[in-house]
CSV table of C-alpha atoms and ligand atoms in Angstrom, one decimal:
chain,number,residue,atom,x,y,z
A,150,UNK,CA,144.2,-32.1,189.1
A,151,UNK,CA,141.6,-34.0,187.0
A,152,UNK,CA,140.2,-32.4,183.9
A,153,UNK,CA,136.8,-33.3,182.3
A,154,UNK,CA,138.5,-32.7,179.0
A,155,UNK,CA,142.1,-33.9,178.7
A,156,UNK,CA,144.5,-31.0,179.0
A,157,UNK,CA,146.1,-31.6,175.6
A,158,UNK,CA,142.7,-31.5,173.9
A,159,UNK,CA,141.7,-28.4,175.8
A,160,UNK,CA,144.9,-26.7,174.5
A,161,UNK,CA,144.0,-27.7,171.0
A,162,UNK,CA,140.6,-26.2,171.3
A,163,UNK,CA,142.0,-23.0,172.8
A,164,UNK,CA,144.7,-22.8,170.0
A,165,UNK,CA,142.0,-23.3,167.4
A,166,UNK,CA,139.7,-20.7,168.7
A,167,UNK,CA,142.6,-18.2,169.1
A,168,UNK,CA,143.6,-18.5,165.5
A,169,UNK,CA,140.4,-19.4,163.8
A,170,UNK,CA,137.2,-17.4,164.1
A,171,UNK,CA,134.3,-18.6,162.0
A,172,UNK,CA,132.4,-16.1,159.8
A,173,UNK,CA,128.7,-15.8,160.2
A,174,UNK,CA,126.1,-13.8,158.3
A,175,UNK,CA,125.8,-10.2,159.6
A,176,UNK,CA,122.1,-10.3,159.3
A,177,UNK,CA,119.1,-12.5,160.5
A,178,UNK,CA,116.1,-13.8,158.5
A,179,UNK,CA,112.9,-11.8,158.6
A,180,UNK,CA,110.9,-13.6,155.9
A,181,UNK,CA,111.3,-16.8,154.0
A,182,UNK,CA,110.3,-18.1,150.5
A,183,UNK,CA,109.1,-21.7,150.5
A,184,UNK,CA,110.6,-24.0,147.9
A,185,UNK,CA,109.0,-26.9,146.0
A,186,UNK,CA,110.7,-30.3,146.3
A,187,UNK,CA,110.5,-32.5,143.2
A,188,UNK,CA,111.0,-36.2,142.5
A,189,UNK,CA,113.6,-37.5,140.0
A,190,UNK,CA,110.8,-38.4,137.6
A,191,UNK,CA,109.5,-34.9,137.7
A,192,UNK,CA,112.9,-33.5,137.1
A,193,UNK,CA,113.6,-35.9,134.2
A,194,UNK,CA,110.4,-34.6,132.5
A,195,UNK,CA,111.4,-31.0,133.3
A,196,UNK,CA,114.9,-31.2,131.9
A,197,UNK,CA,113.7,-33.0,128.7
A,198,UNK,CA,111.1,-30.3,128.1
A,199,UNK,CA,113.9,-27.7,128.7
A,200,UNK,CA,116.0,-29.2,125.9
A,201,UNK,CA,118.7,-30.1,128.5
A,202,UNK,CA,119.4,-26.4,128.9
A,203,UNK,CA,119.1,-25.2,132.6
A,204,UNK,CA,118.2,-21.7,131.4
A,205,UNK,CA,114.9,-23.1,130.0
A,206,UNK,CA,113.8,-24.8,133.2
A,207,UNK,CA,110.9,-23.2,135.1
A,208,UNK,CA,112.1,-22.0,138.4
A,209,UNK,CA,109.2,-23.8,140.1
A,210,UNK,CA,110.9,-27.0,139.1
A,211,UNK,CA,114.2,-25.9,140.8
A,212,UNK,CA,115.1,-26.6,144.4
A,213,UNK,CA,118.4,-24.6,144.9
A,214,UNK,CA,118.9,-22.1,142.2
A,215,UNK,CA,122.6,-21.5,141.4
A,216,UNK,CA,122.0,-20.5,137.8
A,217,UNK,CA,123.3,-17.0,138.4
A,218,UNK,CA,124.1,-14.4,141.1
A,219,UNK,CA,122.5,-11.8,138.8
A,220,UNK,CA,119.4,-10.1,140.2
A,221,UNK,CA,118.9,-13.0,142.7
A,222,UNK,CA,120.1,-11.3,145.9
A,223,UNK,CA,117.9,-11.0,149.0
A,224,UNK,CA,117.4,-7.3,149.6
A,225,UNK,CA,117.7,-5.9,153.1
A,226,UNK,CA,114.8,-4.4,155.1
A,227,UNK,CA,116.4,-1.0,154.4
A,228,UNK,CA,116.3,-1.6,150.6
A,229,UNK,CA,112.6,-2.8,150.8
A,230,UNK,CA,111.8,0.3,152.8
A,231,UNK,CA,113.6,2.3,150.1
A,232,UNK,CA,111.2,0.9,147.5
A,233,UNK,CA,108.4,2.8,149.3
A,234,UNK,CA,110.5,6.0,149.0
A,235,UNK,CA,110.3,5.7,145.2
A,236,UNK,CA,109.7,9.1,143.5
A,237,UNK,CA,108.1,8.0,140.2
A,238,UNK,CA,108.4,11.4,138.5
A,239,UNK,CA,109.3,11.2,134.9
A,240,UNK,CA,112.2,13.5,135.2
A,241,UNK,CA,114.6,14.5,138.0
A,242,UNK,CA,113.4,11.9,140.5
A,243,UNK,CA,115.0,12.3,144.0
A,244,UNK,CA,116.1,8.7,143.8
A,245,UNK,CA,118.3,9.5,140.8
A,246,UNK,CA,120.1,12.1,142.9
A,247,UNK,CA,120.5,9.7,145.8
A,248,UNK,CA,122.0,7.1,143.4
A,249,UNK,CA,124.3,9.7,141.8
A,250,UNK,CA,125.6,10.7,145.2
A,251,UNK,CA,126.1,7.0,146.3
A,252,UNK,CA,128.2,6.3,143.2
A,253,UNK,CA,130.3,9.4,143.8
A,254,UNK,CA,130.7,8.6,147.4
A,255,UNK,CA,131.6,4.9,147.2
A,256,UNK,CA,133.1,4.6,143.7
A,257,UNK,CA,134.4,8.1,143.1
A,258,UNK,CA,133.1,8.5,139.5
A,259,UNK,CA,131.8,11.9,138.6
A,260,UNK,CA,128.9,11.5,136.2
A,261,UNK,CA,126.4,8.7,135.9
A,262,UNK,CA,123.7,7.5,133.5
A,263,UNK,CA,121.4,4.8,134.9
A,264,UNK,CA,120.5,1.9,132.6
A,265,UNK,CA,118.1,-1.0,133.0
A,266,UNK,CA,121.1,-3.3,133.7
A,267,UNK,CA,124.7,-3.8,132.8
A,268,UNK,CA,124.3,-4.5,129.1
A,269,UNK,CA,122.4,-1.2,128.6
A,270,UNK,CA,125.6,0.6,129.8
A,271,UNK,CA,127.8,-1.7,127.6
A,272,UNK,CA,125.7,-0.8,124.6
A,273,UNK,CA,126.1,3.0,125.2
A,274,UNK,CA,129.9,2.9,125.8
A,275,UNK,CA,130.5,0.6,122.8
A,276,UNK,CA,128.5,2.8,120.5
A,277,UNK,CA,130.2,6.0,121.8
A,278,UNK,CA,133.8,4.8,121.8
A,279,UNK,CA,134.2,2.1,119.2
A,280,UNK,CA,134.7,2.7,115.5
A,281,UNK,CA,134.6,-0.2,113.0
A,282,UNK,CA,137.9,-2.0,112.9
A,283,UNK,CA,139.0,-0.9,116.4
A,284,UNK,CA,140.6,-3.4,118.7
A,285,UNK,CA,139.3,-3.7,122.3
A,286,UNK,CA,141.6,-5.6,124.6
A,287,UNK,CA,140.1,-7.1,127.7
A,288,UNK,CA,141.0,-9.4,130.7
A,289,UNK,CA,139.0,-12.3,129.2
A,290,UNK,CA,135.7,-11.8,127.5
A,291,UNK,CA,132.3,-11.5,129.0
A,292,UNK,CA,129.3,-12.6,126.8
A,293,UNK,CA,127.3,-9.4,126.6
A,294,UNK,CA,130.3,-7.1,126.8
A,295,UNK,CA,132.1,-8.7,123.8
A,296,UNK,CA,128.9,-8.9,121.8
A,297,UNK,CA,128.3,-5.2,122.2
A,298,UNK,CA,131.9,-4.5,121.2
A,299,UNK,CA,131.5,-6.6,118.1
A,300,UNK,CA,128.1,-5.2,117.2
A,301,UNK,CA,129.8,-1.7,117.2
A,302,UNK,CA,132.4,-3.0,114.7
A,303,UNK,CA,135.1,-3.7,117.2
A,304,UNK,CA,137.4,-6.8,117.6
A,305,UNK,CA,137.9,-8.2,121.0
A,306,UNK,CA,141.4,-9.3,122.0
A,307,UNK,CA,142.1,-11.3,125.2
A,308,UNK,CA,145.0,-9.9,127.2
A,309,UNK,CA,144.5,-11.8,130.5
A,310,UNK,CA,147.5,-13.6,131.9
A,311,UNK,CA,148.0,-17.2,130.7
A,312,UNK,CA,147.4,-18.5,134.3
A,313,UNK,CA,143.7,-17.5,133.9
A,314,UNK,CA,143.2,-20.2,131.3
A,315,UNK,CA,144.6,-22.9,133.6
A,316,UNK,CA,142.1,-24.2,136.1
A,317,UNK,CA,144.9,-25.7,138.2
A,318,UNK,CA,147.0,-22.6,138.6
A,319,UNK,CA,147.0,-21.3,142.2
A,320,UNK,CA,148.1,-17.8,141.1
A,321,UNK,CA,146.3,-15.4,143.5
A,322,UNK,CA,145.4,-12.8,140.9
A,323,UNK,CA,144.3,-14.7,137.8
A,324,UNK,CA,142.3,-11.7,136.7
A,325,UNK,CA,145.5,-9.7,135.9
A,326,UNK,CA,146.2,-8.2,132.6
A,327,UNK,CA,149.4,-9.3,130.7
A,328,UNK,CA,150.9,-5.9,129.8
A,329,UNK,CA,153.2,-7.6,127.3
A,330,UNK,CA,150.1,-8.8,125.4
A,331,UNK,CA,148.7,-5.3,125.5
A,332,UNK,CA,151.9,-3.7,124.3
A,333,UNK,CA,152.0,-6.2,121.5
A,334,UNK,CA,148.5,-5.1,120.4
A,335,UNK,CA,149.6,-1.4,120.6
A,336,UNK,CA,152.7,-2.2,118.5
A,337,UNK,CA,150.7,-4.1,115.9
A,338,UNK,CA,147.6,-1.8,115.5
A,339,UNK,CA,148.7,1.5,117.0
A,340,UNK,CA,147.2,3.2,120.0
A,341,UNK,CA,144.7,5.2,117.8
A,342,UNK,CA,143.0,1.9,117.0
A,343,UNK,CA,142.5,1.0,120.6
A,344,UNK,CA,139.8,3.2,122.1
A,345,UNK,CA,139.9,1.6,125.5
A,346,UNK,CA,140.9,-1.4,127.6
A,347,UNK,CA,137.9,-3.3,128.8
A,348,UNK,CA,139.0,-4.2,132.4
A,349,UNK,CA,136.9,-6.3,134.6
A,350,UNK,CA,137.2,-6.8,138.3
A,351,UNK,CA,136.5,-10.4,139.6
A,352,UNK,CA,136.7,-11.9,136.1
A,353,UNK,CA,133.5,-13.9,135.8
A,354,UNK,CA,134.5,-16.2,132.9
A,355,UNK,CA,137.8,-17.1,134.7
A,356,UNK,CA,136.0,-18.2,137.7
A,357,UNK,CA,135.5,-15.0,139.7
A,358,UNK,CA,139.3,-14.3,139.8
A,359,UNK,CA,140.5,-10.9,141.0
A,360,UNK,CA,142.9,-8.4,139.5
A,361,UNK,CA,145.5,-7.0,141.8
A,362,UNK,CA,145.9,-3.3,142.7
A,363,UNK,CA,149.5,-3.4,141.5
A,364,UNK,CA,148.4,-4.6,138.1
A,365,UNK,CA,145.7,-2.0,137.9
A,366,UNK,CA,148.2,0.8,138.7
A,367,UNK,CA,150.6,-0.5,136.1
A,368,UNK,CA,147.9,-0.7,133.5
A,369,UNK,CA,146.9,2.9,134.1
A,370,UNK,CA,150.4,4.1,134.0
A,371,UNK,CA,150.8,2.3,130.6
A,372,UNK,CA,147.6,3.4,129.0
A,373,UNK,CA,147.4,7.1,130.1
A,374,UNK,CA,150.3,8.5,128.1
A,375,UNK,CA,149.0,6.7,125.0
A,376,UNK,CA,145.5,8.2,125.3
A,377,UNK,CA,143.9,4.8,125.7
A,378,UNK,CA,141.1,4.8,128.3
A,379,UNK,CA,140.4,2.1,130.9
A,380,UNK,CA,136.7,1.2,131.1
A,381,UNK,CA,136.0,-0.8,134.2
A,382,UNK,CA,133.4,-3.6,134.2
A,383,UNK,CA,132.7,-3.1,137.9
A,384,UNK,CA,130.0,-5.7,138.2
A,385,UNK,CA,131.8,-7.4,141.1
A,386,UNK,CA,134.3,-4.8,142.3
A,387,UNK,CA,133.6,-5.3,146.0
A,388,UNK,CA,134.3,-9.0,145.8
A,389,UNK,CA,137.6,-8.2,144.0
A,390,UNK,CA,138.4,-5.7,146.8
A,391,UNK,CA,137.9,-8.4,149.4
A,392,UNK,CA,140.5,-10.6,147.7
A,393,UNK,CA,142.9,-7.7,147.5
A,394,UNK,CA,142.4,-7.2,151.3
A,395,UNK,CA,143.1,-11.0,151.8
A,396,UNK,CA,146.0,-11.5,149.3
A,397,UNK,CA,147.8,-8.3,148.4
A,398,UNK,CA,150.6,-7.2,150.7
A,399,UNK,CA,149.9,-3.7,152.1
A,400,UNK,CA,146.1,-3.9,151.9
A,401,UNK,CA,145.4,-6.1,155.0
A,402,UNK,CA,144.3,-3.2,157.1
A,403,UNK,CA,142.4,-1.3,154.4
A,404,UNK,CA,138.6,-1.6,154.3
A,405,UNK,CA,136.7,-3.0,151.4
A,406,UNK,CA,135.2,0.4,151.0
A,407,UNK,CA,138.7,2.1,150.7
A,408,UNK,CA,139.9,-0.5,148.3
A,409,UNK,CA,136.9,-0.2,146.0
A,410,UNK,CA,137.4,3.5,145.7
A,411,UNK,CA,141.1,3.1,145.0
A,412,UNK,CA,140.4,0.5,142.2
A,413,UNK,CA,138.0,2.9,140.6
A,414,UNK,CA,140.5,5.7,140.7
A,415,UNK,CA,142.8,3.9,138.2
A,416,UNK,CA,140.0,3.8,135.6
A,417,UNK,CA,138.3,6.4,133.4
A,418,UNK,CA,134.7,5.1,133.6
A,419,UNK,CA,132.7,2.0,134.3
A,420,UNK,CA,129.8,-0.1,133.3
A,421,UNK,CA,127.9,-1.7,136.2
A,422,UNK,CA,125.4,-4.5,136.4
A,423,UNK,CA,124.0,-3.6,139.9
A,424,UNK,CA,122.2,-7.0,139.8
A,425,UNK,CA,125.4,-8.6,141.2
A,426,UNK,CA,127.5,-6.7,143.8
A,427,UNK,CA,125.0,-4.0,144.4
A,428,UNK,CA,122.3,-6.3,145.8
A,429,UNK,CA,119.4,-5.4,143.7
A,430,UNK,CA,117.1,-7.4,141.4
A,431,UNK,CA,117.4,-5.0,138.5
A,432,UNK,CA,119.5,-2.0,137.6
A,433,UNK,CA,122.8,-0.8,136.3
A,434,UNK,CA,124.6,2.4,135.2
A,435,UNK,CA,127.4,3.9,133.1
A,436,UNK,CA,129.8,6.0,135.1
A,437,UNK,CA,132.2,8.5,133.5
A,438,UNK,CA,134.7,11.1,134.6
A,439,UNK,CA,134.9,12.9,131.2
A,440,UNK,CA,132.2,15.5,130.7
A,441,UNK,CA,132.2,15.2,126.9
A,442,UNK,CA,131.7,11.5,127.0
A,443,UNK,CA,129.0,11.9,129.6
A,444,UNK,CA,127.2,14.4,127.3
A,445,UNK,CA,127.1,11.8,124.5
A,446,UNK,CA,126.0,9.1,126.8
A,447,UNK,CA,123.2,11.2,128.3
A,448,UNK,CA,122.0,11.9,124.8
A,449,UNK,CA,122.2,8.3,123.6
A,450,UNK,CA,120.5,6.8,126.6
A,451,UNK,CA,117.3,8.5,125.7
A,452,UNK,CA,117.2,6.4,122.5
A,453,UNK,CA,117.7,3.0,124.2
A,454,UNK,CA,116.8,3.1,127.8
A,455,UNK,CA,114.9,6.3,128.8
A,456,UNK,CA,115.5,9.8,130.0
A,457,UNK,CA,119.0,10.3,131.6
A,458,UNK,CA,117.5,10.6,135.1
A,459,UNK,CA,115.9,7.1,135.0
A,460,UNK,CA,117.5,5.1,132.2
A,461,UNK,CA,114.8,2.4,132.1
A,462,UNK,CA,114.4,2.1,135.9
A,463,UNK,CA,111.6,3.0,138.3
A,464,UNK,CA,112.5,5.6,140.9
A,465,UNK,CA,112.2,2.8,143.6
A,466,UNK,CA,114.7,0.6,141.7
A,467,UNK,CA,117.3,3.5,141.8
A,468,UNK,CA,116.6,3.9,145.6
A,469,UNK,CA,117.2,0.2,146.3
A,470,UNK,CA,120.4,0.4,144.3
A,471,UNK,CA,121.7,3.5,146.1
A,472,UNK,CA,121.2,1.7,149.4
A,473,UNK,CA,122.6,-1.7,148.1
A,474,UNK,CA,125.8,0.0,147.0
A,475,UNK,CA,126.5,1.1,150.5
A,476,UNK,CA,125.7,-2.3,152.0
A,477,UNK,CA,127.9,-4.1,149.4
A,478,UNK,CA,131.2,-2.4,150.5
A,479,UNK,CA,130.8,-3.5,154.1
A,480,UNK,CA,133.7,-5.7,155.3
A,481,UNK,CA,131.4,-8.1,157.3
A,482,UNK,CA,129.0,-8.5,154.4
A,483,UNK,CA,131.9,-9.4,152.1
A,484,UNK,CA,133.5,-11.8,154.6
A,485,UNK,CA,130.2,-13.8,154.8
A,486,UNK,CA,129.6,-13.6,151.1
A,487,UNK,CA,133.0,-14.9,150.1
A,488,UNK,CA,133.1,-17.2,153.2
A,489,UNK,CA,130.0,-19.0,152.0
A,490,UNK,CA,131.5,-19.6,148.5
A,491,UNK,CA,134.7,-20.8,150.1
A,492,UNK,CA,132.8,-23.1,152.4
A,493,UNK,CA,131.1,-24.8,149.4
A,494,UNK,CA,134.4,-25.0,147.5
A,495,UNK,CA,136.3,-26.7,150.4
A,496,UNK,CA,133.5,-29.1,150.8
A,497,UNK,CA,133.6,-30.0,147.1
A,498,UNK,CA,137.4,-30.4,147.3
A,499,UNK,CA,137.0,-32.8,150.2
A,500,UNK,CA,134.8,-34.9,148.0
A,501,UNK,CA,137.4,-34.9,145.2
A,502,UNK,CA,135.4,-32.8,142.8
A,503,UNK,CA,137.6,-31.0,140.3
A,504,UNK,CA,137.1,-27.2,140.7
A,505,UNK,CA,138.8,-24.1,139.5
A,506,UNK,CA,141.5,-22.9,141.9
A,507,UNK,CA,141.8,-20.6,143.8
A,508,UNK,CA,138.2,-20.4,144.8
A,509,UNK,CA,136.6,-17.3,143.3
A,510,UNK,CA,134.2,-14.7,144.6
A,511,UNK,CA,130.8,-15.5,143.3
A,512,UNK,CA,130.6,-19.2,142.8
A,513,UNK,CA,132.4,-22.5,142.4
A,514,UNK,CA,133.4,-23.4,138.9
A,515,UNK,CA,133.6,-27.2,138.4
A,516,UNK,CA,136.0,-28.3,135.7
A,517,UNK,CA,133.9,-30.5,133.3
A,518,UNK,CA,136.9,-31.6,131.3
A,519,UNK,CA,138.3,-33.3,134.4
A,520,UNK,CA,134.9,-34.4,135.7
A,521,UNK,CA,133.9,-36.0,132.3
A,522,UNK,CA,137.2,-36.8,130.7
A,523,UNK,CA,135.6,-39.3,128.3
A,524,UNK,CA,133.6,-36.5,126.5
A,525,UNK,CA,135.1,-34.2,123.8
A,526,UNK,CA,134.3,-30.5,123.8
A,527,UNK,CA,131.9,-31.0,120.8
A,528,UNK,CA,129.8,-33.2,123.1
A,529,UNK,CA,129.2,-30.3,125.4
A,530,UNK,CA,130.5,-31.8,128.7
A,531,UNK,CA,129.7,-28.8,130.9
A,532,UNK,CA,126.1,-28.6,129.4
A,533,UNK,CA,125.7,-32.3,130.1
A,534,UNK,CA,127.0,-32.1,133.6
A,535,UNK,CA,124.7,-29.2,134.5
A,536,UNK,CA,121.8,-31.3,133.3
A,537,UNK,CA,122.9,-34.3,135.4
A,538,UNK,CA,123.3,-32.3,138.6
A,539,UNK,CA,119.8,-30.9,138.1
A,540,UNK,CA,118.5,-34.4,137.6
A,541,UNK,CA,120.1,-35.6,140.8
A,542,UNK,CA,119.0,-33.0,143.2
A,543,UNK,CA,117.0,-30.1,141.6
A,544,UNK,CA,120.1,-27.9,142.0
A,545,UNK,CA,120.3,-25.6,138.9
A,546,UNK,CA,123.7,-24.6,137.7
A,547,UNK,CA,124.9,-23.4,134.3
A,548,UNK,CA,127.3,-24.1,131.5
A,549,UNK,CA,130.4,-21.8,131.0
A,550,UNK,CA,132.2,-23.5,128.2
A,551,UNK,CA,131.9,-24.0,124.5
A,552,UNK,CA,128.2,-23.3,124.4
A,553,UNK,CA,128.6,-19.9,126.2
A,554,UNK,CA,131.6,-19.0,124.1
A,555,UNK,CA,129.5,-19.0,120.9
A,556,UNK,CA,130.7,-18.4,117.4
A,557,UNK,CA,133.1,-15.8,115.9
A,558,UNK,CA,131.7,-13.4,113.3
A,559,UNK,CA,133.1,-15.8,110.7
A,560,UNK,CA,130.8,-18.5,112.0
A,561,UNK,CA,133.5,-20.7,113.5
A,562,UNK,CA,133.0,-21.9,117.1
A,563,UNK,CA,135.1,-20.4,119.8
A,564,UNK,CA,136.8,-23.3,121.7
A,565,UNK,CA,137.6,-21.9,125.1
A,566,UNK,CA,140.2,-23.7,127.2
A,567,UNK,CA,137.9,-23.6,130.2
A,568,UNK,CA,134.9,-26.0,130.1
A,569,UNK,CA,133.1,-25.2,133.3
A,570,UNK,CA,129.9,-25.7,135.2
A,571,UNK,CA,129.2,-22.6,137.4
A,572,UNK,CA,127.6,-23.1,140.8
A,573,UNK,CA,126.8,-19.4,141.4
A,574,UNK,CA,125.8,-18.4,144.9
A,575,UNK,CA,123.1,-15.7,145.2
A,576,UNK,CA,123.9,-13.1,147.8
A,577,UNK,CA,122.3,-13.5,151.3
A,578,UNK,CA,119.8,-16.2,150.0
A,579,UNK,CA,121.0,-19.7,151.0
A,580,UNK,CA,122.3,-21.2,154.2
A,581,UNK,CA,125.3,-23.4,155.0
A,582,UNK,CA,123.0,-26.5,155.0
A,583,UNK,CA,122.0,-25.7,151.4
A,584,UNK,CA,125.8,-25.7,150.6
A,585,UNK,CA,126.1,-29.2,152.1
A,586,UNK,CA,123.3,-30.5,150.0
A,587,UNK,CA,124.8,-29.0,146.8
A,588,UNK,CA,128.3,-30.5,147.5
A,589,UNK,CA,126.7,-34.0,148.3
A,590,UNK,CA,124.8,-33.9,145.0
A,591,UNK,CA,127.9,-33.0,143.0
A,592,UNK,CA,129.7,-36.0,144.7
A,593,UNK,CA,126.8,-38.4,143.9
A,594,UNK,CA,127.1,-37.4,140.2
A,595,UNK,CA,130.8,-37.7,140.3
A,596,UNK,CA,130.5,-41.3,141.4
A,597,UNK,CA,128.6,-42.2,138.3
A,598,UNK,CA,130.5,-39.8,135.9
A,599,UNK,CA,131.6,-42.6,133.6
A,600,UNK,CA,128.0,-43.4,132.6
A,601,UNK,CA,127.2,-39.8,131.7
A,602,UNK,CA,126.7,-39.2,127.9
A,603,UNK,CA,127.3,-36.1,125.9
A,604,UNK,CA,124.8,-33.9,124.2
A,605,UNK,CA,123.9,-32.9,120.6
A,606,UNK,CA,122.7,-29.3,119.9
A,607,UNK,CA,119.5,-29.5,118.0
A,608,UNK,CA,118.6,-25.7,118.0
A,609,UNK,CA,121.0,-22.8,118.0
A,610,UNK,CA,119.9,-19.2,118.3
A,611,UNK,CA,122.0,-16.6,116.5
A,612,UNK,CA,123.0,-14.5,119.5
A,613,UNK,CA,124.2,-15.6,123.0
A,614,UNK,CA,123.1,-19.1,122.1
A,615,UNK,CA,123.6,-20.5,125.7
A,616,UNK,CA,120.4,-18.8,126.8
A,617,UNK,CA,118.0,-20.6,124.4
A,618,UNK,CA,119.9,-23.5,122.7
A,619,UNK,CA,118.3,-26.9,122.9
A,620,UNK,CA,120.0,-30.3,123.2
A,621,UNK,CA,119.4,-34.1,123.1
A,622,UNK,CA,121.4,-36.8,124.8
A,623,UNK,CA,123.8,-38.6,122.4
B,210,LIG,C1,126.2,-9.8,134.3
B,210,LIG,C2,127.4,-9.2,133.8
B,210,LIG,C3,127.4,-8.2,132.8
B,210,LIG,C4,126.1,-7.8,132.1
B,210,LIG,O1,125.2,-7.3,133.0
B,210,LIG,P1,123.6,-7.5,132.9
B,210,LIG,O2,123.0,-6.8,134.1
B,210,LIG,O3,123.3,-9.0,132.9
B,210,LIG,O4,123.1,-6.9,131.6
B,210,LIG,C5,128.5,-7.6,132.3
B,210,LIG,N1,129.7,-8.0,132.8
B,210,LIG,C6,129.8,-9.0,133.8
B,210,LIG,C7,131.2,-9.4,134.3
B,210,LIG,C8,128.7,-9.6,134.3
B,210,LIG,O5,128.8,-10.6,135.2
């Protein structure tokens, strides 16, 4: 018998299709937003005017925007329809009650206070729980989270496992907490000085690395008898749940939805930036299980955000959030979401671009120390690399290194071990072809890496300097 395709090749194809099934987006496109393409000369002018800080570029000058996955998601038709269901009453909007029931249903927390975004919730919980001189352990810092802790008089202590600081470590749960480090803090300061552990799922600054369920359980078993609370930064909890499903024995058959709820059950409350996982352009909340804390939060939110049934949001924003939360815990959504990030990561690895391993949930983190080994950290290698990538292709990324780390309250610079450029992928926004263009641009810049010069900071704002700092080439 004669085969059009040789038998051996046919078997290979059959084998491949048996074991490998590609992911694809569980949605189709209903509307598109046109992008402006720029020339290199236009981009050079734009990045100079922006002081070599990608945060200061106008988005009209950007082709593919990977600055952040925050508030950049494409909402579904259901969410857009939800906007029209906005009940804009000052108090007791029906959308608030829908949001409250979505949070109870999908996350399991009892009481909620909406806030305009994540940092609004961080402000409330820090003010309520932290006394001056308290120590707040966390699995790596996040910029706004730590700043609110410090503004409330607290001292942040990093208790993430050492592997998290090593971009080459393949450890599958680099978001884990080192309980020995936590115990050391308890021995030194006493449990009374530690109001809570600030635990993040999918640790942003470590490269979107997950925490394991086993670690969470062990943490809760350790903290509960000591009266130390666990406050969950749940900004990317569903992405973390996806990694638990993929990597943690015993969870293969659990749904993202079940895993998300189990994660939350080992914590006492949560702050949420709904602009990430929850697929909205604005919104957040503080969730609590303790009525007394909730009473305080409900009181305080009136000062900073708005009445406790809207917290700085329009009714329509709360409706879109309630719908987005449900969509975010869907297995197929998460498969495509993380699948797209992994696609970009593998492509970059094929080109030899040094990235943080394992590939995280919300973006690819390029290791600027290995990309530009000739630059010292005082020459802002990650900042310089982000500017170069923009110049090459109009792809906007951001620095996550010494500029983002900022200064201690004493004025000294923090020198983080990780000096990264974050290629953050907005949810449901770009296609696989966009991913190809991004990886090719990073490769082009890599080929001329030796010629890239460092930067000098010429303007430094007092708080969260990475947002507004300005630079000049050395
Ligand atoms: C974005 C983010 C926050 C802050 O939320 P905003 O909505 O930007 O105020 C807190 N924690 C983590 C991990 C985040 O990624």
